[in-house]
XYZ file of C-alpha atoms in Angstrom:
709
model
C 23.875 39.742 132.278
C 27.159 40.206 132.990
C 27.447 37.790 135.754
C 25.772 35.122 133.411
C 28.324 35.552 130.827
C 31.274 35.686 133.486
C 29.744 32.069 135.061
C 29.432 30.572 131.449
C 33.235 31.709 130.746
C 34.084 30.248 133.877
C 32.343 26.940 133.163
C 34.118 26.821 129.616
C 37.564 27.490 131.349
C 37.047 24.704 133.620
C 35.832 22.088 131.059
C 38.784 22.938 128.854
C 40.993 22.230 132.065
C 39.279 19.045 133.230
C 39.267 17.880 129.347
C 43.282 18.497 128.985
C 46.099 16.116 130.062
C 48.274 16.782 132.986
C 51.284 15.678 130.890
C 52.636 17.053 127.885
C 55.870 15.819 125.921
C 58.589 17.513 123.790
C 57.115 16.340 120.459
C 53.824 17.830 121.332
C 55.445 21.168 122.132
C 57.256 21.538 119.239
C 54.297 20.904 117.099
C 52.348 23.483 119.440
C 55.008 25.757 118.145
C 55.087 25.098 114.589
C 51.334 25.844 114.477
C 51.372 28.870 116.507
C 54.221 30.537 114.424
C 52.594 29.460 111.065
C 49.514 31.017 112.098
C 51.058 34.349 113.251
C 53.339 34.466 110.033
C 50.153 34.099 107.733
C 48.383 36.538 109.754
C 51.284 39.052 109.618
C 51.706 38.305 105.785
C 47.978 39.181 105.226
C 48.521 42.336 107.249
C 51.708 43.476 105.443
C 53.512 43.164 108.459
C 55.538 40.066 108.167
C 58.840 39.547 109.618
C 60.343 36.276 110.490
C 61.603 37.186 114.101
C 58.363 38.597 114.892
C 56.574 35.524 113.770
C 59.081 33.429 115.938
C 58.649 35.655 118.864
C 54.952 35.676 118.923
C 54.365 32.034 117.910
C 56.687 31.137 121.053
C 54.541 33.317 123.137
C 51.316 31.904 122.240
C 52.709 28.666 122.730
C 53.934 29.327 126.300
C 50.663 30.980 127.065
C 48.712 27.715 125.999
C 51.001 26.110 128.201
C 50.547 27.759 131.322
C 46.696 28.416 130.786
C 46.285 24.761 130.585
C 48.702 23.615 133.282
C 50.508 21.268 131.362
C 53.441 19.574 132.633
C 56.423 18.966 130.474
C 57.187 15.482 130.418
C 60.877 14.676 128.626
C 60.587 10.839 128.979
C 58.648 9.186 125.821
C 57.500 5.896 126.199
C 56.045 5.776 122.407
C 60.029 6.027 121.261
C 62.929 3.854 121.866
C 66.666 4.312 120.742
C 65.926 2.573 117.470
C 64.095 5.584 116.422
C 67.369 7.621 116.484
C 68.753 5.080 114.739
C 66.082 5.593 111.511
C 66.495 9.113 112.006
C 70.357 9.180 111.409
C 69.905 6.645 108.405
C 67.283 9.446 106.860
C 69.620 12.540 107.676
C 72.338 10.670 105.853
C 70.366 10.261 102.908
C 68.850 13.982 102.794
C 72.430 15.580 103.299
C 72.196 18.133 102.017
C 69.263 20.020 100.829
C 69.075 21.197 97.451
C 69.361 25.165 97.116
C 67.109 25.398 94.202
C 67.431 29.230 92.594
C 66.666 28.166 89.063
C 62.888 30.025 88.113
C 60.454 28.764 85.526
C 59.362 25.914 88.167
C 57.886 25.676 91.525
C 60.695 25.150 92.940
C 63.168 27.987 92.590
C 59.963 30.284 92.958
C 59.229 29.338 96.495
C 62.793 30.040 97.401
C 62.529 33.383 95.709
C 59.138 33.776 97.140
C 60.569 33.618 100.607
C 63.278 36.110 99.951
C 60.010 38.605 98.890
C 58.169 38.100 101.778
C 60.768 39.674 104.027
C 61.723 42.186 101.690
C 58.308 42.929 100.871
C 56.340 42.110 104.422
C 53.675 40.716 102.492
C 52.312 38.583 99.560
C 52.544 40.857 96.747
C 55.824 42.053 95.166
C 56.789 45.162 93.916
C 59.166 45.497 90.733
C 61.318 48.295 91.998
C 62.935 48.783 88.541
C 59.552 49.056 86.460
C 57.852 51.207 89.287
C 60.224 54.304 88.606
C 60.132 54.026 84.793
C 58.246 56.645 82.791
C 55.380 55.320 80.076
C 58.000 55.251 77.309
C 60.194 53.033 79.339
C 57.749 50.944 80.781
C 56.767 49.887 76.941
C 60.347 48.583 76.546
C 60.303 47.025 79.919
C 57.313 45.078 79.434
C 58.444 44.209 75.509
C 61.449 42.081 76.949
C 59.817 41.291 80.465
C 56.243 40.499 80.162
C 54.871 37.180 78.585
C 51.111 36.403 78.664
C 50.797 38.662 81.765
C 53.989 37.289 83.515
C 57.157 38.741 84.718
C 58.861 35.345 84.177
C 57.091 32.025 84.482
C 55.243 31.758 87.820
C 55.293 35.575 88.848
C 51.724 37.387 87.517
C 51.465 40.701 87.063
C 48.690 42.198 88.999
C 48.413 45.790 88.577
C 50.323 47.962 85.674
C 50.080 51.191 87.753
C 51.724 50.083 91.050
C 54.329 47.677 89.133
C 52.412 45.133 91.794
C 53.680 41.402 91.177
C 52.318 38.116 92.849
C 53.707 34.743 92.880
C 50.685 32.802 93.137
C 52.021 29.526 95.038
C 51.064 28.387 98.655
C 52.473 30.607 101.528
C 53.409 28.681 104.529
C 56.286 26.526 102.819
C 58.218 29.715 101.627
C 57.194 31.135 105.378
C 59.236 28.311 106.823
C 61.959 28.487 104.170
C 62.172 32.190 105.081
C 62.369 31.040 108.824
C 65.133 28.964 108.273
C 66.819 31.645 106.130
C 66.868 33.969 109.000
C 68.407 31.425 111.673
C 70.509 29.606 109.433
C 71.770 31.999 106.729
C 70.672 32.516 103.214
C 71.783 29.321 101.496
C 70.359 27.049 104.379
C 66.565 28.230 103.834
C 66.200 24.588 102.382
C 66.873 23.174 106.068
C 63.282 23.459 106.380
C 62.537 20.898 104.065
C 64.932 18.378 106.135
C 63.038 19.775 109.435
C 59.650 18.794 107.740
C 61.034 15.621 106.554
C 62.338 14.186 109.612
C 58.628 15.254 111.348
C 57.138 13.020 108.784
C 59.056 10.594 109.647
C 58.351 10.817 113.426
C 54.697 11.140 112.304
C 54.671 7.349 110.051
C 56.289 6.052 112.835
C 53.363 7.042 115.437
C 50.502 6.382 112.793
C 52.193 2.757 112.238
C 52.523 2.430 115.963
C 49.066 3.683 116.876
C 47.294 1.723 113.745
C 48.556 -1.398 114.618
C 47.773 -1.213 118.321
C 50.887 0.203 119.742
C 53.550 -2.719 118.296
C 56.396 -0.792 117.818
C 58.025 -3.035 115.414
C 55.320 -2.156 112.764
C 55.911 1.800 113.771
C 59.786 1.241 113.356
C 58.955 -0.756 110.098
C 56.828 2.331 108.811
C 59.379 4.814 109.499
C 62.001 2.835 108.027
C 60.288 2.173 104.769
C 59.722 5.990 104.280
C 62.954 7.058 105.579
C 64.441 5.087 102.729
C 62.004 5.534 100.006
C 63.866 7.279 96.823
C 60.461 9.518 96.648
C 60.749 10.766 99.773
C 64.770 11.240 100.001
C 64.545 13.309 96.871
C 61.758 15.767 97.752
C 63.319 16.119 101.574
C 66.262 17.920 99.350
C 64.097 19.495 96.534
C 62.221 22.672 97.898
C 58.700 22.050 96.675
C 55.493 21.787 99.104
C 54.727 17.988 99.198
C 57.094 17.076 102.070
C 55.659 20.193 104.357
C 52.253 19.151 103.413
C 52.904 15.291 104.174
C 54.441 16.090 107.275
C 51.155 18.218 108.522
C 48.429 15.476 107.219
C 50.414 12.462 108.854
C 50.214 14.364 112.108
C 46.788 15.825 111.554
C 45.438 11.989 111.157
C 47.664 10.748 114.219
C 46.184 13.357 116.748
C 42.554 12.602 114.890
C 43.128 8.804 116.053
C 44.099 9.578 119.047
C 41.216 11.879 119.787
C 38.957 9.026 118.462
C 40.939 6.310 120.903
C 40.594 8.454 123.512
C 36.870 9.255 123.386
C 36.082 5.660 122.949
C 38.438 4.404 126.101
C 38.264 7.433 128.571
C 34.584 8.470 127.194
C 36.048 11.936 127.599
C 36.754 15.114 125.412
C 40.771 15.464 125.139
C 41.631 19.190 124.092
C 45.205 18.101 123.104
C 44.352 15.877 120.462
C 41.758 17.772 119.216
C 43.630 20.887 118.972
C 46.792 19.242 117.537
C 44.949 17.767 115.135
C 42.896 20.651 113.935
C 46.333 22.765 113.869
C 48.139 20.257 111.947
C 45.343 20.008 108.950
C 45.306 24.277 109.166
C 48.824 24.183 108.312
C 48.295 21.773 105.602
C 45.156 23.793 104.168
C 47.886 26.789 103.460
C 50.744 24.552 101.996
C 48.388 23.125 99.655
C 45.106 23.758 98.225
C 44.264 20.359 97.866
C 42.583 19.961 101.695
C 39.269 20.194 99.429
C 39.959 16.715 98.044
C 40.318 15.392 101.363
C 36.598 16.524 102.254
C 34.765 13.367 100.787
C 36.754 11.142 102.890
C 35.979 13.667 106.146
C 32.410 12.986 105.214
C 33.288 9.610 104.994
C 34.393 9.441 108.835
C 31.077 11.418 109.523
C 28.977 8.906 107.766
C 31.332 6.024 109.664
C 30.751 7.330 113.015
C 26.540 8.128 112.644
C 26.494 4.338 111.402
C 28.775 2.754 114.059
C 29.346 4.791 117.263
C 27.008 4.040 119.840
C 27.558 6.828 122.267
C 25.986 10.225 121.755
C 28.746 11.883 123.475
C 31.577 10.353 121.009
C 29.424 11.267 118.184
C 28.690 14.606 119.188
C 32.596 15.056 119.879
C 33.582 13.749 116.063
C 31.055 15.882 114.417
C 32.570 19.074 116.447
C 35.616 17.963 115.223
C 34.818 17.771 111.656
C 32.630 21.298 111.999
C 35.677 23.069 112.826
C 37.980 21.408 110.328
C 35.491 22.387 107.803
C 35.408 26.187 109.123
C 39.352 26.270 109.181
C 39.066 24.986 105.341
C 36.495 27.603 104.684
C 38.928 30.251 106.199
C 41.831 28.837 104.156
C 39.715 29.395 101.159
C 38.492 32.963 102.094
C 42.310 33.829 102.565
C 43.287 32.084 99.044
C 40.402 34.347 97.656
C 41.384 37.836 99.249
C 45.127 37.437 99.189
C 46.134 34.860 96.621
C 43.070 35.215 94.259
C 44.921 33.650 90.912
C 45.649 30.585 93.247
C 41.680 30.511 94.337
C 40.726 31.033 90.874
C 42.808 28.201 89.112
C 42.045 25.704 91.906
C 38.514 26.343 93.365
C 36.837 27.952 90.508
C 38.625 24.764 88.210
C 36.875 21.937 90.558
C 33.924 24.540 90.616
C 33.721 24.709 86.537
C 33.850 20.654 86.765
C 30.451 20.415 88.055
C 28.591 21.882 85.001
C 25.729 23.906 85.206
C 23.436 25.165 86.681
C 25.845 25.413 89.655
C 23.667 26.306 92.546
C 21.348 23.280 91.350
C 23.826 20.599 91.171
C 25.593 21.710 94.349
C 22.261 22.022 96.057
C 22.033 18.318 95.032
C 24.726 17.039 96.468
C 24.390 18.774 99.420
C 21.005 17.142 99.919
C 22.360 14.085 99.032
C 24.971 13.792 101.596
C 22.575 15.036 104.377
C 20.257 12.103 103.620
C 23.105 9.582 103.547
C 23.958 10.836 106.901
C 20.535 10.519 107.893
C 20.158 6.863 106.408
C 23.463 5.911 108.350
C 21.998 7.518 111.662
C 18.717 5.342 111.324
C 20.846 1.723 110.014
C 22.749 2.259 113.607
C 19.434 2.226 115.571
C 17.509 -0.608 113.719
C 20.598 -2.878 113.270
C 22.855 -4.969 115.518
C 26.131 -2.941 115.786
C 28.288 -5.722 115.188
C 25.923 -7.638 112.290
C 26.295 -4.037 110.742
C 29.926 -4.059 110.981
C 30.333 -7.052 109.293
C 28.307 -6.244 106.392
C 29.917 -3.019 105.999
C 33.394 -4.908 105.995
C 32.101 -6.730 102.896
C 30.761 -3.831 101.150
C 34.087 -2.189 101.676
C 36.313 -5.098 100.752
C 33.989 -5.324 97.473
C 34.633 -1.611 96.874
C 38.609 -1.532 97.580
C 38.863 -4.514 95.286
C 36.630 -2.863 92.725
C 38.388 0.451 92.916
C 42.065 -1.512 92.220
C 40.313 -2.937 89.073
C 39.202 0.612 88.087
C 42.342 1.778 88.551
C 43.989 -0.808 86.467
C 41.795 -0.173 83.994
C 42.160 3.790 83.985
C 45.589 3.067 83.599
C 45.450 0.695 80.596
C 43.172 3.023 79.117
C 45.675 6.048 79.767
C 48.085 4.238 78.247
C 46.221 3.469 75.123
C 45.111 7.110 74.625
C 48.654 8.270 75.139
C 50.500 5.344 73.006
C 47.910 4.610 70.287
C 45.786 7.855 69.791
C 46.637 11.420 68.876
C 44.806 12.656 72.233
C 47.528 14.306 73.328
C 49.582 15.383 70.497
C 50.303 18.976 70.289
C 50.529 19.893 74.043
C 53.499 19.240 76.223
C 53.007 15.508 76.503
C 54.223 15.596 72.657
C 56.020 18.453 71.729
C 58.235 18.642 75.057
C 58.575 14.945 76.083
C 57.929 13.052 73.119
C 55.643 10.619 75.105
C 53.004 10.199 72.534
C 52.389 7.422 69.936
C 55.175 4.970 71.749
C 52.604 2.107 71.974
C 52.970 0.106 74.970
C 55.917 1.900 75.745
C 53.431 4.720 77.067
C 52.437 2.531 80.014
C 55.923 3.397 82.000
C 54.540 7.099 82.313
C 51.154 6.217 84.172
C 50.265 6.640 87.647
C 49.924 2.934 88.350
C 53.454 1.759 86.924
C 55.380 4.629 88.704
C 53.712 3.962 92.315
C 54.853 0.052 91.903
C 58.315 1.600 91.295
C 58.135 3.396 94.372
C 56.822 1.444 96.680
C 58.617 -1.949 94.843
C 56.826 -4.780 92.919
C 56.358 -6.932 96.372
C 55.339 -3.914 98.076
C 52.617 -3.257 95.483
C 51.542 -6.765 95.623
C 51.731 -7.094 99.495
C 49.044 -4.208 99.395
C 46.862 -5.858 96.960
C 47.064 -8.939 98.990
C 45.772 -7.169 101.995
C 42.618 -6.184 99.676
C 41.247 -9.425 100.000
C 41.783 -9.404 103.871
C 39.861 -6.269 104.762
C 37.425 -8.110 106.920
C 40.002 -8.947 108.879
C 40.880 -5.419 109.530
C 40.303 -2.878 112.284
C 38.128 -0.121 111.681
C 41.032 2.538 111.421
C 43.118 0.309 109.242
C 39.713 -0.096 106.929
C 39.780 3.597 106.634
C 43.631 3.568 105.888
C 42.941 1.498 102.791
C 39.697 3.654 101.733
C 41.795 6.851 102.051
C 44.710 5.031 100.136
C 42.044 3.557 97.113
C 40.112 6.994 97.093
C 43.637 9.008 96.180
C 44.576 6.642 93.572
C 41.338 6.779 91.475
C 41.479 10.292 92.136
C 45.048 10.579 90.914
C 44.701 7.733 88.104
C 41.604 9.914 86.677
C 42.693 13.304 86.735
C 46.786 13.454 87.379
C 47.278 9.909 84.744
C 50.899 10.849 83.749
C 54.554 11.104 85.755
C 56.162 12.764 82.381
C 59.837 12.539 84.001
C 61.054 11.582 87.447
C 61.575 13.018 89.995
C 59.747 15.984 89.314
C 56.179 15.111 88.138
C 56.139 11.907 90.799
C 55.556 14.134 93.350
C 51.833 13.974 92.951
C 52.266 10.541 94.274
C 53.917 11.561 97.473
C 51.474 13.591 99.713
C 49.021 10.317 99.986
C 49.488 7.410 97.991
C 53.133 6.173 98.159
C 53.809 6.856 101.807
C 50.368 5.428 103.356
C 50.514 2.397 100.907
C 54.154 1.934 102.659
C 52.195 2.346 105.786
C 49.490 -0.396 104.691
C 52.210 -2.776 103.645
C 54.143 -1.907 107.096
C 51.191 -3.758 108.704
C 51.326 -6.717 107.373
C 55.063 -7.049 107.284
C 55.198 -6.352 110.850
C 52.826 -8.886 111.803
C 54.076 -11.994 113.730
C 53.377 -15.178 111.878
C 53.125 -18.426 113.786
C 53.894 -20.123 110.824
C 57.556 -20.672 110.319
C 58.005 -20.417 106.288
C 55.670 -17.324 106.365
C 57.485 -15.575 108.918
C 60.913 -16.025 106.924
C 59.019 -14.849 103.531
C 58.059 -11.478 105.380
C 61.794 -10.974 106.610
C 62.899 -11.288 103.064
C 60.244 -9.211 102.182
C 61.273 -6.257 104.498
C 65.152 -6.719 103.571
C 64.005 -6.741 99.906
C 61.742 -3.628 100.089
C 65.090 -1.942 102.230
C 67.449 -2.623 99.742
C 65.311 -1.997 96.785
C 64.664 1.500 98.012
C 68.447 2.001 99.082
C 69.382 0.969 95.174
C 67.397 3.932 93.855
C 67.853 6.608 97.311
C 72.122 6.071 97.318
C 72.837 7.636 93.966
C 71.189 10.613 94.888
C 74.312 11.010 97.212
C 76.003 11.922 93.806
C 75.173 15.506 93.588
C 72.308 18.049 93.942
C 69.646 18.962 91.507
C 69.591 22.384 89.577
C 71.693 25.182 88.888
C 75.016 25.442 90.728
C 75.051 28.469 92.934
C 78.609 29.076 92.066
C 77.527 31.136 88.915
C 75.588 33.763 91.257
C 78.617 33.814 93.558
C 81.081 34.764 90.679
C 78.563 37.309 89.397
C 77.993 38.532 93.012
C 81.777 39.290 92.417
C 81.456 42.308 90.214
C 77.897 42.771 90.547
C 75.956 44.904 93.444
C 72.431 45.720 94.404
C 73.211 49.394 93.031
C 73.910 48.329 89.653
C 71.142 47.440 87.025
C 71.376 44.244 85.073
C 70.322 43.914 81.591
C 69.836 40.154 80.341
C 69.589 39.373 76.404
C 69.644 36.186 75.814
C 69.470 34.308 72.485
C 66.116 32.917 71.605
C 68.075 29.269 71.337
C 68.468 29.955 75.262
C 65.156 31.158 76.129
C 64.793 28.454 79.078
C 67.892 30.141 81.149
C 66.913 33.321 80.796
C 63.895 32.535 82.340
C 65.846 30.675 84.822
C 68.198 33.537 85.821
C 65.819 36.378 85.901
C 64.048 35.055 88.882
C 66.869 34.425 91.246
C 68.889 37.641 90.108
C 65.666 39.974 90.810
C 63.620 38.297 93.627
C 66.279 36.371 95.586
C 69.647 38.515 95.059
C 67.623 41.515 94.520
C 69.508 42.857 91.857
C 67.888 45.365 89.490
C 67.139 43.309 86.606
C 65.688 44.139 83.314
C 65.668 41.699 79.913
C 65.771 43.013 76.553
C 63.913 41.839 73.615
C 66.998 42.691 71.358
C 70.772 43.473 72.598
C 70.682 46.542 70.621
C 67.978 47.910 72.963
C 71.143 49.171 75.327
C 71.257 51.877 72.805
C 67.824 53.174 72.687
C 67.742 56.669 74.441
C 64.966 55.739 76.990
C 67.515 53.082 78.461
C 70.317 55.423 78.392
C 68.179 58.006 80.806
C 67.894 55.026 83.102
C 71.541 54.140 83.607
C 72.294 57.197 85.430
C 69.980 56.058 88.566
C 72.437 53.408 89.262
C 75.738 52.685 90.061
C 76.808 50.911 86.992
C 74.930 48.957 84.097
C 75.870 45.406 83.267
C 74.875 43.448 80.294
C 74.884 39.344 80.412
C 74.451 37.746 76.887
C 74.873 34.107 75.454
C 77.129 35.515 72.431
C 80.467 37.736 72.599
C 79.493 41.048 71.509
C 82.827 42.881 71.415
C 82.218 44.858 68.438
C 79.581 46.384 70.159
C 80.211 50.459 71.171
C 80.080 51.312 74.651
C 80.300 47.848 76.344
C 83.633 46.626 78.040
C 83.754 42.954 78.916
C 84.255 41.636 82.144
C 84.078 37.976 82.466
C 82.820 34.596 80.787
C 80.577 32.552 83.365
C 79.708 29.353 83.371
C 76.032 28.545 83.794
C 75.979 25.065 85.011
C 72.777 22.828 85.758
C 72.682 19.088 87.351
C 69.722 16.728 87.348
C 68.980 12.972 87.844
C 67.944 10.868 84.872
C 68.561 7.441 83.410
C 69.414 9.657 80.153
C 72.117 10.436 77.780
C 73.813 13.657 79.350
C 73.994 15.315 75.643
C 70.313 14.946 75.302
C 69.341 15.813 78.600
C 71.192 19.003 78.341
C 70.039 19.945 75.200
C 66.549 19.655 76.454
C 66.795 21.063 79.653
C 69.377 23.423 79.646
C 69.631 24.699 76.077
C 65.767 24.850 75.490
C 65.951 23.012 72.441
C 63.876 20.416 70.818
C 64.816 17.814 68.097
C 64.627 14.095 66.812
C 67.938 13.740 68.723
C 65.749 14.149 72.098
C 63.702 11.260 71.465
C 62.435 9.898 74.594
C 64.474 12.050 76.086
C 63.614 11.318 80.148
C 63.629 7.453 79.825
C 61.622 7.197 83.096
C 61.249 3.152 82.490
C 63.072 3.350 86.087
C 63.988 5.533 88.838
C 66.929 7.671 87.913
C 70.192 6.639 89.317
C 72.223 8.698 86.960
C 73.440 12.446 87.859
C 74.291 14.301 84.809
C 75.267 18.133 84.389
C 75.350 20.420 81.437
C 76.467 23.910 81.109
C 76.330 26.638 78.743
C 78.776 29.834 79.008
C 77.579 33.496 79.245
C 79.115 36.530 78.699
C 78.911 39.432 81.192
C 79.863 42.999 80.065
C 79.855 46.275 81.549
C 77.957 49.273 79.807
C 79.386 52.606 79.532
C 77.276 55.229 77.292
């Protein structure tokens, strides 16, 4: 029995070595490192043993073992690239310097920064509130009055367990892991260079996708990379610490190595372990960067269906299905991870999708599974009964009709959404109305739609080129056809479920992970074509130049300044207060937004013991006075002078400044974003008829007092 097992293991190792390429390039080694470090960090987080240095060390060791085990020879010269890619990377770096150290709480970007710090402090996913943990019951009651709102400590920090004062930031873990890794290597204020790293990786990935999809035309690859590198949406989120750029890098490389894996199967008739593992590893990282991996399942099902329909070789079909089964297993494992360690995120996403299925769920789910299996069987039978070339031509005609029809549906969805937003009361009473005054704006409401904003970000001519190609689907390769199906699917999905861009750039990010970059990739395919007709060739040169200049017109203004609260406020604060002091915050109700913004970084990034008071005179409560002796000093941060209060000593006034990009009057945006007010004066405050080019700064004055009671 033991000998049989040993024989099977030897056969497996022999198969793996034979299916492994002899050479490996530096890019693949880098991605192997990224995926290994990511996997180690996620496991350590789950075990509450997280440490960035151990994650790096163990990840590097695993990568070295893999290189040694499969006898890879490292090759430094990479024929896929030329010096042109360095020029594109230089342009990309110029536009992306420097990334924003966005500390303010209340929205995802600041919470990811604080979450990265808490991972290292707590060594796990959960956060213990050390101030609340040491309070008695009466003190906790006062603490909770000022701190807790609808079960949250501050927006985005959820209360998990009252007894242990345990909290959770229910956001995607891997993005914050890499912020923390870069913080550990480069220093606290440089954690956001993680964004720069993944931004450049995504540009490399789109060069390779353009290069591979166009059958190794370097010009198409360079054009794909250049269009992405100057795109204002990609530029902004390469500096703004949310997950979209990191996710894009992972999915782009996942698709690139999947294409390489498939082409190797077709060309060499062999299994390529490197491409197989790298593609799976990239998608695995994506699953922990965003939960939208579930939304990719219909597309991967289409890949399975296409394989059964067209692929004549049993070995190729088996290899593709092996890949897809492993991918599904990784997605299921990620769902289990979310369920066990990030339950709130699991509930809001996976169960949110499940609730849309209606009832009875088991019957509906079973019916869907049965239908999917049935259509796979149909594809298998069609392959056996019909001629391959004839089948391909019929399928191309059907796909051409579907992609054109999907674009018609997209236009209809967006016009209908415009009608509902602009002419009806459908959205009255929710943030579209109460915060952003988007409702009842008649046809001006079209400027908020996903369709309009997609056109903005890829340029009007770029969008027309994309639509033009929908009528030429029959002339495309199978890989190119799948690209257009992918875009059409996500464009439909976004138009239906996330129909509006409330303001730039924040809500335009839902166009970034799939629609805009892959649409740019599709337009690069035709822009990079070598037309025999001189007029067509000149027209394409003009369109390339126009697209680049159009993007630069909106990207270059981003060099004017940063987005978010200025870090100088926290530096000034740090001159007087240290982490052994207690910080009390009492912000006037008109300034409720800054109190949330301040609480998160002070408590979770700088680790100041911090507590928000329901009322300023709570400082005189006996329960709180009893707390003061546990700290070196007690400081009070307020929005109005309180010099007449007993037992307080004025220390300093601090300017809380916040900058943002807009196309609006600075006063309106300052009033809306910084002061948290809403009035008739803020009608149409975000003016998102075009991409923002104006950089504004608003400020309020806060006052720091020392409490001595």
